[in-house]
Coordinates of C-alpha atoms in Angstrom, one line a residue:
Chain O
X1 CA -21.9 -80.5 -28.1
X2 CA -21.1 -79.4 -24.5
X3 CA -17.4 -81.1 -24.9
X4 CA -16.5 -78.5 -27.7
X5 CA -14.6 -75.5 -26.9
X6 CA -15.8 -72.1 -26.9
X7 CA -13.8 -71.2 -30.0
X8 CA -15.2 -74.0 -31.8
X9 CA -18.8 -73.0 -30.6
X10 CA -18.1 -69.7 -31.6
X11 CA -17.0 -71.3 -35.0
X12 CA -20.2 -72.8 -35.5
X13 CA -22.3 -69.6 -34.5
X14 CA -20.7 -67.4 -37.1
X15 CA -20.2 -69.3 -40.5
X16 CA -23.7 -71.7 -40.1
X17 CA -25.7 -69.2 -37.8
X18 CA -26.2 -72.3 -35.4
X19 CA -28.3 -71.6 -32.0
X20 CA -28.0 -74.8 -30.5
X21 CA -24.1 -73.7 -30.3
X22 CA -25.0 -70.5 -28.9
X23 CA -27.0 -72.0 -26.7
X24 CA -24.5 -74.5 -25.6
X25 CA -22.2 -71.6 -24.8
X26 CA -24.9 -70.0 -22.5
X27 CA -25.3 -72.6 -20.4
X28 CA -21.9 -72.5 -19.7
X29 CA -21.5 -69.3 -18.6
X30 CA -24.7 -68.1 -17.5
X31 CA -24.1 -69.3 -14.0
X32 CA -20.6 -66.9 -13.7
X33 CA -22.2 -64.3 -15.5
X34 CA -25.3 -63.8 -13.7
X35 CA -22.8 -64.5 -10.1
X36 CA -20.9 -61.7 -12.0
X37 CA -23.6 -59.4 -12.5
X38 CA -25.1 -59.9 -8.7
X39 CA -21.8 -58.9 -7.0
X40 CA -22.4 -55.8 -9.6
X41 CA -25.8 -54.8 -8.3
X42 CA -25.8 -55.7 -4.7
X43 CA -27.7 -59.5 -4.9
X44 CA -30.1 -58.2 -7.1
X45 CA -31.8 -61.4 -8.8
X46 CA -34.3 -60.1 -11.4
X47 CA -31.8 -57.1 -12.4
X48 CA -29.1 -59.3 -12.5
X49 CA -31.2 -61.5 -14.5
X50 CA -32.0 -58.7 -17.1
X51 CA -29.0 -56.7 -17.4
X52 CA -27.2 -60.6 -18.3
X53 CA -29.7 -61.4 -20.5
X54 CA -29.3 -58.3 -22.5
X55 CA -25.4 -59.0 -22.2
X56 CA -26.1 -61.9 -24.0
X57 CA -28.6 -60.8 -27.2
X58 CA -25.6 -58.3 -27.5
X59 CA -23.0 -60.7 -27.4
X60 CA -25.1 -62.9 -30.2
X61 CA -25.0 -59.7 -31.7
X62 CA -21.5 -58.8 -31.5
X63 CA -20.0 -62.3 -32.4
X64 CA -19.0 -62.0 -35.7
X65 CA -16.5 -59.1 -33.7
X66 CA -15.0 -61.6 -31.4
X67 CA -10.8 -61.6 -32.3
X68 CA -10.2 -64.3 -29.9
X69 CA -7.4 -61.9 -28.2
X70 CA -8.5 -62.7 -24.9
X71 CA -11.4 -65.8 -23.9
X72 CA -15.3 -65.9 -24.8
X73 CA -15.8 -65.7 -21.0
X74 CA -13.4 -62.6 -20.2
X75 CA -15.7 -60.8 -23.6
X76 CA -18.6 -61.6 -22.3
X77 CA -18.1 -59.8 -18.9
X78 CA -16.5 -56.7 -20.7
X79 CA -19.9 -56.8 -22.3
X80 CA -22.1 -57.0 -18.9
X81 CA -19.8 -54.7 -17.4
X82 CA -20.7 -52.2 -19.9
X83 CA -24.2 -53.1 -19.8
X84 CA -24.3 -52.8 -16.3
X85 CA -22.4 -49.3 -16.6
X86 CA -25.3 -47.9 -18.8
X87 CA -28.0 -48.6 -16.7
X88 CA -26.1 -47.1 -13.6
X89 CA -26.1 -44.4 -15.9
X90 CA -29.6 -44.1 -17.5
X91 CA -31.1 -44.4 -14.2
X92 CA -29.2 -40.7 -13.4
X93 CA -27.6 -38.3 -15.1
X94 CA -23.8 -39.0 -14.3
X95 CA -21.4 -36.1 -15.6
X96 CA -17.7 -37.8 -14.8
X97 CA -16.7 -41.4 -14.3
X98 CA -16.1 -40.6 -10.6
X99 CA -20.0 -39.7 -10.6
X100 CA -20.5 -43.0 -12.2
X101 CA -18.2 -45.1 -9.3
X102 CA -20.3 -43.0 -6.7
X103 CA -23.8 -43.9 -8.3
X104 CA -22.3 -47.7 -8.5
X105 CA -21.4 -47.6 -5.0
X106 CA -24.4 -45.9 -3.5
X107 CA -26.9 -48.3 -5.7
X108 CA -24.7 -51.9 -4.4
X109 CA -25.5 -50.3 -0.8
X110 CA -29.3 -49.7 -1.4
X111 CA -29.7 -53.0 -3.1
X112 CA -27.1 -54.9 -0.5
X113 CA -29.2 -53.7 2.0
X114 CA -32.5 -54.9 1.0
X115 CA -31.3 -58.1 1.8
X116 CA -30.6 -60.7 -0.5
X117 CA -26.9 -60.9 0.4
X118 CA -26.3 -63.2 3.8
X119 CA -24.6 -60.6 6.2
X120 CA -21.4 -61.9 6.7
X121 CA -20.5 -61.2 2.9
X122 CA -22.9 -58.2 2.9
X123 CA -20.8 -56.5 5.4
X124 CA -17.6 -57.4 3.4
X125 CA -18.3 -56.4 0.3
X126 CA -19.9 -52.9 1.6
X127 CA -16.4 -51.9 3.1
X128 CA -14.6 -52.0 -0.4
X129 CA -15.4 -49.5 -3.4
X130 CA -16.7 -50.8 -6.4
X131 CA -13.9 -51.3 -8.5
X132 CA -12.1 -53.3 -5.5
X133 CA -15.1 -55.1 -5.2
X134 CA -15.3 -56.4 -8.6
X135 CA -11.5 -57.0 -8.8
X136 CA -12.1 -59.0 -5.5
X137 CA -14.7 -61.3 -7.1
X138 CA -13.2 -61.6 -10.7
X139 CA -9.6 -62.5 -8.7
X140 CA -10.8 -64.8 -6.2
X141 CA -14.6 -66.2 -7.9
X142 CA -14.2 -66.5 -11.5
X143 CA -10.4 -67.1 -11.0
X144 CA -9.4 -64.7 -14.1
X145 CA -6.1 -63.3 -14.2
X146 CA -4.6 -59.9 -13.8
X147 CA -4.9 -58.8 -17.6
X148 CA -8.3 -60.5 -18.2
X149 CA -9.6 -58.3 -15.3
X150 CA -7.8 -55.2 -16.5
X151 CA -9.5 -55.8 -19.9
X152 CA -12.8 -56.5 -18.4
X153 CA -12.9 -53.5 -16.5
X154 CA -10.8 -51.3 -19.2
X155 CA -8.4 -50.0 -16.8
X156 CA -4.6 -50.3 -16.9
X157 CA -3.2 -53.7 -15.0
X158 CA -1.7 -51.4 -12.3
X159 CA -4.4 -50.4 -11.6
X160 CA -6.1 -53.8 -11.4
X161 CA -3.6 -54.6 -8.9
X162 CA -3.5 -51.3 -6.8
X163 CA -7.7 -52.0 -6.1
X164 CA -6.9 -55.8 -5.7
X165 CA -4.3 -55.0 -2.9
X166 CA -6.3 -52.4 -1.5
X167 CA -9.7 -54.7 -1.5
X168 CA -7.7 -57.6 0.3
X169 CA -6.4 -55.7 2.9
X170 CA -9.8 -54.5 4.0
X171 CA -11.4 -58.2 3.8
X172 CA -9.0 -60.1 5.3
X173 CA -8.7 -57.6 8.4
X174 CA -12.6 -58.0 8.2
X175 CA -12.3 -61.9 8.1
X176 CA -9.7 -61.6 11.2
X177 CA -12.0 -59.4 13.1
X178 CA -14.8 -61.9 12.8
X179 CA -13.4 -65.1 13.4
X180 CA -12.6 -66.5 9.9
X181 CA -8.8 -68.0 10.4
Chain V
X1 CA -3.8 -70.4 5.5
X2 CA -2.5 -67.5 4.2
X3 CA -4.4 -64.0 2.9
X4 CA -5.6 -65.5 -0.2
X5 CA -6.5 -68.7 1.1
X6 CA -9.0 -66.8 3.3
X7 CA -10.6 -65.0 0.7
X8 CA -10.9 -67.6 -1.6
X9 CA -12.8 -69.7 1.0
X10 CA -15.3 -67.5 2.6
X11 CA -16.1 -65.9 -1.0
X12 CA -16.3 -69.7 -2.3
X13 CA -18.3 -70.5 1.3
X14 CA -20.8 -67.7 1.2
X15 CA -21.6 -66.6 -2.3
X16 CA -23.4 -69.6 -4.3
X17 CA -23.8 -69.6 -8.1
X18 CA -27.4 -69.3 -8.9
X19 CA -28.5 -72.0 -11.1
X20 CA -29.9 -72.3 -14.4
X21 CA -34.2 -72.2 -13.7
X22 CA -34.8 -71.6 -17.3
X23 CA -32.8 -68.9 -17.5
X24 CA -30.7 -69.6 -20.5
X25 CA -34.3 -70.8 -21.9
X26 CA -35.1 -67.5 -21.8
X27 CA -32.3 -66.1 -23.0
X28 CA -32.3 -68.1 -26.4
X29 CA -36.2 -66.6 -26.8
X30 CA -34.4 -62.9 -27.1
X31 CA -32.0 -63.7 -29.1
X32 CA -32.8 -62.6 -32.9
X33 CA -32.2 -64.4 -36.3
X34 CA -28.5 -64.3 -37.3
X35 CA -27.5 -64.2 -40.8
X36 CA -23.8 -65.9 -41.3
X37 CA -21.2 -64.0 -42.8
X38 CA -21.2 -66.7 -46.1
X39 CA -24.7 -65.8 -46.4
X40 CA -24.6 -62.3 -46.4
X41 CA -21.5 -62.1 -48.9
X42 CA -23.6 -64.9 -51.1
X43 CA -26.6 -62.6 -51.3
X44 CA -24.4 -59.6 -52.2
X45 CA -22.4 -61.5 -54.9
X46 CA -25.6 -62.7 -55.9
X47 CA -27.3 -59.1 -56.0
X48 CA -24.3 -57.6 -57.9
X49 CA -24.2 -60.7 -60.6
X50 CA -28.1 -60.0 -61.0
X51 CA -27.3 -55.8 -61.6
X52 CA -24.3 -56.5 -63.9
X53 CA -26.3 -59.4 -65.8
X54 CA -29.4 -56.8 -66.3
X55 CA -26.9 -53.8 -67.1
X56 CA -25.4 -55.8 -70.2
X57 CA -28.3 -57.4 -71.4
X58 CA -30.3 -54.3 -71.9
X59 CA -27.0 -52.2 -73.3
X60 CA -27.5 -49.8 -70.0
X61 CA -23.9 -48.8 -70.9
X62 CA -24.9 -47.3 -74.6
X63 CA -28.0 -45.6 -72.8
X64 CA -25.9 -44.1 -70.2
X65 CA -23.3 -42.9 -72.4
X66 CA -26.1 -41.4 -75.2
X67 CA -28.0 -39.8 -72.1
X68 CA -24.4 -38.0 -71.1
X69 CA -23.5 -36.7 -74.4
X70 CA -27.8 -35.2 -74.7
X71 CA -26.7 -33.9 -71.8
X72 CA -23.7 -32.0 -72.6
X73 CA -25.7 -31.0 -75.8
X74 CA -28.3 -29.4 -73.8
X75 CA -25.8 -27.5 -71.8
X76 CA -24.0 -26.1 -74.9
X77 CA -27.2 -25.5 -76.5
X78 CA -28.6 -23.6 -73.0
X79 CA -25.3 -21.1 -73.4
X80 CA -26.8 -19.8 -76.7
X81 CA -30.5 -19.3 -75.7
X82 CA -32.3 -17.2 -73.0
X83 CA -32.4 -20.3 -70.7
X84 CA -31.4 -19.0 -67.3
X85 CA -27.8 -20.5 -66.5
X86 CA -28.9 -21.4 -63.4
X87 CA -30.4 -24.3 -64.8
X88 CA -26.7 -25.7 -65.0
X89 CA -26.9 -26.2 -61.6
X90 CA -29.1 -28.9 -61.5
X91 CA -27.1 -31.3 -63.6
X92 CA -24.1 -30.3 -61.6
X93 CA -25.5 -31.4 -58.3
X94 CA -26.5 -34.4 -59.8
X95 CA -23.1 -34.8 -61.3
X96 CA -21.3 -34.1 -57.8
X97 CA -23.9 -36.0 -55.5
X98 CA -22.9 -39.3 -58.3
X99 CA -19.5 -38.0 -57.7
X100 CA -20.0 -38.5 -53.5
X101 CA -21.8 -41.9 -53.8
X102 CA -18.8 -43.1 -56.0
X103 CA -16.6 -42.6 -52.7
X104 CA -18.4 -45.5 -51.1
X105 CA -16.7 -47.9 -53.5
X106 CA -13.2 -46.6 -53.4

């Protein structure tokens, strides 16, 4: 089964209801998801482990929704984005979304800080804001493109590429400064 | 090596994809029964066939109809007594909240 594609997977999951297919397609993205979901929350492990865990139930639950517009992996992180969204925001009351990017940024710093991240990238990843530093690891990690990004995050592609220019400014005068030619 | 390059390497170098540990294990243990779109649409054709089945073979349409028309009687009948014509209100409520329910089929 692992040699199928995702839309055939899919396929399977919502005419016969088949979990070995669903579980076929988690094994192949868990890895990026949960990678995903720990550049979200600052190295994290057991909250990345939850919040992707709960992004897949809903995605089990959501299937049948799927329009095959863009790829089962680029859906799946729109999912965990938002899933990561609403616990930034049921852990405090955020009014705006600027609140929200604030409360993202602070948490990535408390969490970066307690040390599961090796310094090096630690230090890198604090100097951008959060929506650079998701742009940064969907560009350069997961190796999605411009509009899968845009769609993930729900923001116009400009603006994709406005955070993505601004985010590899900072890290390559970062890598510069510490030796990494 | 140029900008990207860079980045692509020391992101690639430092950040390590964690591996699977039971994870997706775990994951499949959450994950509740799903009912396939055939089999939901079965069971509803099914249900309806069952409704329509039971509707003709005990006349419900005859009963219905005869239950209307006592109906409109009793409303005639109600003008020309001392029955309180707020009575009337009750079979129209029932009349619009049928009315209303209708909508869900249009």
């Amino acid at each position: 089964m692992a040699a199928l594609s995702d839309q055939m997977l899919i396929t399977q999951v919502t005419v016969f209801g088949s979990r070995r297919a669903y579980d076929t397609l988690v094994q192949r993205h868990q890895a990026s998801l949960r990678q995903f979901l720990l550049s979200l929350t600052g190295g994290d492990g057991m909250l990345s482990d939850d919040l992707a865990q709960d992004s897949f139930v809903k995605a089990w639950l959501q299937l049948n929704t799927f329009k095959n517009k863009s790829s089962f992996k680029t859906w799946l992180f729109r999912i965990a984005y938002n899933v990561f969204y609403d616990y930034i925001r049921s852990r405090k009351e955020v009014q705006s979304i600027e609140d929200v990017e604030t409360e993202v940024n602070s948490f990535y710093k408390q969490q970066a800080n307690d040390g599961s991240l090796s310094s090096d990238i630690q230090q890198a990843m604090q100097l951008l804001s959060a929506n650079e530093r998701t742009c940064i690891t969907l560009f350069y990690l997961d190796s999605l493109q411009i509009k899968d990004i845009a769609s993930v995050l729900n923001m116009p592609e400009g603006t994709v590429k406005s955070h993505l220019a601004r985010g590899k400014e900072k890290m390559t005068t970062f890598l510069k400064q510490n030796g990494y030619e | 090596m140029n900008n990207d390059e860079l980045i692509r390497k020391f992101l690639q170098e430092n950040v390590t994809q964690p591996d699977d540990n039971g994870f997706s294990e775990r994951v499949m243990r959450h994950i509740p029964r799903y009912t396939p779109v055939w089999i939901a649409l079965l069971k509803a054709v099914l249900l309806v066939a069952a409704a329509l089945l039971v509707f003709f073979y005990f006349d419900l349409w005859t009963i219905i109809c005869n239950k209307i028309v006592e109906l409109i009687q009793w409303i005639a009948y109600a003008k020309h007594t001392s029955l309180s014509p707020l009575l009337l209100l009750i079979p129209a409520g029932l009349l619009a909240y049928g009315a209303d329910r209708l909508k869900v089929f249009r």
